[in-house]
Amino acid sequence: MAIKFAFVFCVGSIFGWLLETLYRRFFKPASEERRWVNPGFLTGPYLPMYGIGMCALYLLSLIDFSFVGGRFAQRLVMFCFMAVALTVTEYVTGVIFIKRMGIPMWDYHGMWGNFRGLICPLFSCFWTVLSVVYYYLVHPHLNYAAEALSHSLPATAILAMFCAVMLADFAHSAAAFGRKKHCVGNR
């Protein structure tokens, strides 16, 4: 099961990076600058926040919600849990990177209903829509691929290398951030 979650995490991290990069280039509000930018803390093309979010979606997709009632109610409850999971992931990531480390990754202060500028109802709605898209269009294929790859030694080795590169990138980025913050603090 760990290999499946590692695979889902890596896929989510890469697709999250793609989603954020395209959003910041083409879909940001007209009042903000639209440009190509690496949207994350890390150097490489991945955003672990989305990897964690996709693992949450994957796990919630596997839960049997039959205790709720009819099929519509089951899906509704599942999508609500998914939206909450993604919003909590965004909030925790924001607390760590924006509030604690001072890295301005996003700012919802000007948006209606925001909480500490880290989460807001509009983006929680986006997370809900992405959850529905994930469940119906991505999950069946991702689940199949995760199952198939979890039995493949070469795929597991590639996955391990990818995770190692991501960890090395995190160590490098954290060290660079520490040096930058230390230099700024000495002025």
Short mmCIF file of C-alpha atoms in Angstrom, two decimals:
data_model
loop_
_atom_site.label_atom_id
_atom_site.label_comp_id
_atom_site.label_asym_id
_atom_site.label_seq_id
_atom_site.Cartn_x
_atom_site.Cartn_y
_atom_site.Cartn_z
CA MET A 1 0.00 0.00 0.00
CA ALA A 2 2.93 2.37 0.70
CA ILE A 3 4.10 2.05 -2.91
CA LYS A 4 0.62 2.95 -4.15
CA PHE A 5 0.52 6.05 -1.95
CA ALA A 6 4.05 7.05 -3.02
CA PHE A 7 2.95 6.78 -6.64
CA VAL A 8 -0.23 8.80 -6.00
CA PHE A 9 1.82 11.40 -4.10
CA CYS A 10 4.29 11.78 -6.97
CA VAL A 11 1.55 12.00 -9.61
CA GLY A 12 -0.36 14.55 -7.52
CA SER A 13 2.78 16.62 -6.93
CA ILE A 14 3.57 16.80 -10.63
CA PHE A 15 0.00 17.49 -11.78
CA GLY A 16 -0.42 20.07 -9.01
CA TRP A 17 2.68 21.87 -10.23
CA LEU A 18 1.29 21.83 -13.77
CA LEU A 19 -2.10 23.08 -12.59
CA GLU A 20 -0.59 25.92 -10.55
CA THR A 21 1.83 26.91 -13.31
CA LEU A 22 -0.96 27.11 -15.89
CA TYR A 23 -3.29 28.92 -13.46
CA ARG A 24 -0.67 31.56 -12.67
CA ARG A 25 0.10 32.06 -16.36
CA PHE A 26 -3.39 32.08 -17.86
CA PHE A 27 -6.15 32.29 -15.26
CA LYS A 28 -5.09 34.67 -12.50
CA PRO A 29 -7.41 37.65 -12.02
CA ALA A 30 -6.76 40.47 -14.48
CA SER A 31 -5.62 42.69 -11.59
CA GLU A 32 -2.63 40.38 -10.97
CA GLU A 33 0.36 39.78 -13.20
CA ARG A 34 0.02 36.69 -15.38
CA ARG A 35 3.40 35.16 -16.09
CA TRP A 36 5.33 31.90 -16.13
CA VAL A 37 6.55 31.18 -12.64
CA ASN A 38 7.64 28.17 -10.61
CA PRO A 39 4.78 28.20 -8.09
CA GLY A 40 6.42 26.30 -5.26
CA PHE A 41 9.14 26.32 -2.66
CA LEU A 42 11.07 23.55 -4.42
CA THR A 43 13.14 23.91 -7.57
CA GLY A 44 11.72 20.94 -9.44
CA PRO A 45 8.38 20.53 -11.22
CA TYR A 46 6.36 19.27 -8.27
CA LEU A 47 4.25 20.65 -5.43
CA PRO A 48 4.07 18.25 -2.48
CA MET A 49 0.94 20.02 -1.18
CA TYR A 50 -0.94 18.63 -4.17
CA GLY A 51 0.65 15.22 -3.67
CA ILE A 52 -0.69 15.16 -0.11
CA GLY A 53 -4.04 16.36 -1.38
CA MET A 54 -4.21 13.67 -4.03
CA CYS A 55 -3.33 11.02 -1.42
CA ALA A 56 -6.28 12.30 0.65
CA LEU A 57 -8.57 12.10 -2.39
CA TYR A 58 -7.28 8.62 -3.20
CA LEU A 59 -7.90 7.41 0.35
CA LEU A 60 -11.36 8.98 0.53
CA SER A 61 -12.25 7.38 -2.81
CA LEU A 62 -11.53 3.97 -1.32
CA ILE A 63 -13.81 4.45 1.71
CA ASP A 64 -17.22 2.80 1.62
CA PHE A 65 -19.78 5.50 2.43
CA SER A 66 -22.74 3.11 2.20
CA PHE A 67 -23.65 3.91 5.82
CA VAL A 68 -24.90 7.30 4.62
CA GLY A 69 -27.82 6.11 2.54
CA GLY A 70 -28.46 6.35 -1.20
CA ARG A 71 -25.78 6.70 -3.86
CA PHE A 72 -26.31 10.45 -4.29
CA ALA A 73 -25.96 11.05 -0.53
CA GLN A 74 -22.84 8.87 -0.42
CA ARG A 75 -21.18 10.86 -3.19
CA LEU A 76 -22.22 14.16 -1.64
CA VAL A 77 -20.71 13.23 1.73
CA MET A 78 -17.55 11.95 0.06
CA PHE A 79 -17.13 15.16 -1.96
CA CYS A 80 -17.67 17.24 1.18
CA PHE A 81 -14.95 15.24 2.96
CA MET A 82 -12.69 15.70 -0.06
CA ALA A 83 -13.23 19.46 -0.11
CA VAL A 84 -12.52 19.70 3.61
CA ALA A 85 -9.38 17.55 3.24
CA LEU A 86 -8.02 19.76 0.45
CA THR A 87 -8.90 22.96 2.30
CA VAL A 88 -7.18 21.69 5.46
CA THR A 89 -4.14 20.69 3.39
CA GLU A 90 -4.02 24.20 1.91
CA TYR A 91 -4.41 25.77 5.36
CA VAL A 92 -1.65 23.69 6.99
CA THR A 93 0.67 24.34 4.06
CA GLY A 94 -0.09 28.05 4.34
CA VAL A 95 0.63 28.09 8.06
CA ILE A 96 3.98 26.39 7.51
CA PHE A 97 5.21 28.29 4.47
CA ILE A 98 3.41 31.64 4.55
CA LYS A 99 2.98 32.34 8.25
CA ARG A 100 5.99 30.53 9.78
CA MET A 101 8.59 30.76 7.03
CA GLY A 102 7.42 34.02 5.46
CA ILE A 103 7.28 32.66 1.90
CA PRO A 104 4.46 34.44 0.00
CA MET A 105 3.01 31.50 -1.93
CA TRP A 106 -0.57 32.87 -2.14
CA ASP A 107 -2.65 35.54 -0.46
CA TYR A 108 -6.43 35.44 -0.10
CA HIS A 109 -6.69 38.52 2.15
CA GLY A 110 -8.69 40.44 -0.46
CA MET A 111 -11.15 37.60 -1.03
CA TRP A 112 -14.54 37.26 0.64
CA GLY A 113 -14.68 34.97 3.68
CA ASN A 114 -10.95 34.35 3.84
CA PHE A 115 -9.38 33.00 7.02
CA ARG A 116 -6.00 34.57 7.78
CA GLY A 117 -5.47 34.99 4.03
CA LEU A 118 -4.71 31.26 3.77
CA ILE A 119 -8.05 29.75 2.75
CA CYS A 120 -11.29 31.13 1.37
CA PRO A 121 -14.68 29.81 0.24
CA LEU A 122 -13.97 30.42 -3.45
CA PHE A 123 -10.94 28.15 -3.48
CA SER A 124 -12.74 25.60 -1.31
CA CYS A 125 -15.33 25.50 -4.12
CA PHE A 126 -12.51 25.00 -6.63
CA TRP A 127 -11.21 22.12 -4.49
CA THR A 128 -14.71 20.61 -4.50
CA VAL A 129 -14.88 20.79 -8.30
CA LEU A 130 -11.40 19.29 -8.56
CA SER A 131 -12.51 16.50 -6.20
CA VAL A 132 -15.42 15.63 -8.49
CA VAL A 133 -13.15 15.71 -11.55
CA TYR A 134 -10.62 13.58 -9.71
CA TYR A 135 -13.18 10.98 -8.64
CA TYR A 136 -14.84 10.51 -12.01
CA LEU A 137 -12.00 11.12 -14.46
CA VAL A 138 -8.70 10.46 -12.66
CA HIS A 139 -9.27 7.98 -9.84
CA PRO A 140 -10.22 4.93 -11.95
CA HIS A 141 -7.05 5.29 -14.05
CA LEU A 142 -4.83 6.26 -11.14
CA ASN A 143 -6.08 3.34 -9.06
CA TYR A 144 -5.42 0.94 -11.95
CA ALA A 145 -1.91 2.36 -12.52
CA ALA A 146 -1.08 2.32 -8.81
CA GLU A 147 -2.14 -1.31 -8.55
CA ALA A 148 -0.16 -2.32 -11.64
CA LEU A 149 2.97 -0.37 -10.69
CA SER A 150 2.98 -1.63 -7.12
CA HIS A 151 3.87 -5.09 -8.50
CA SER A 152 6.63 -3.83 -10.81
CA LEU A 153 10.19 -3.73 -9.47
CA PRO A 154 11.48 -1.34 -12.17
CA ALA A 155 8.55 1.05 -11.55
CA THR A 156 9.18 0.89 -7.81
CA ALA A 157 12.86 1.71 -8.37
CA ILE A 158 11.96 4.71 -10.57
CA LEU A 159 9.45 5.87 -7.98
CA ALA A 160 12.09 5.58 -5.24
CA MET A 161 14.54 7.63 -7.33
CA PHE A 162 11.90 10.30 -7.95
CA CYS A 163 11.15 10.51 -4.22
CA ALA A 164 14.88 10.71 -3.46
CA VAL A 165 15.28 13.58 -5.94
CA MET A 166 12.31 15.37 -4.38
CA LEU A 167 13.78 14.93 -0.88
CA ALA A 168 17.17 16.19 -2.07
CA ASP A 169 15.42 19.17 -3.67
CA PHE A 170 13.64 19.86 -0.39
CA ALA A 171 16.93 19.71 1.55
CA HIS A 172 18.60 22.00 -1.01
CA SER A 173 15.70 24.48 -1.05
CA ALA A 174 15.46 24.54 2.75
CA ALA A 175 19.21 25.15 3.06
CA ALA A 176 19.08 27.91 0.42
CA PHE A 177 16.13 29.49 2.19
CA GLY A 178 17.97 29.30 5.52
CA ARG A 179 21.05 30.96 4.03
CA LYS A 180 18.92 33.67 2.41
CA LYS A 181 17.00 34.33 5.63
CA HIS A 182 20.27 34.35 7.63
CA CYS A 183 21.84 36.88 5.22
CA VAL A 184 18.78 39.12 5.34
CA GLY A 185 18.72 38.87 9.15
CA ASN A 186 22.33 40.03 9.41
CA ARG A 187 21.71 43.34 7.63
#
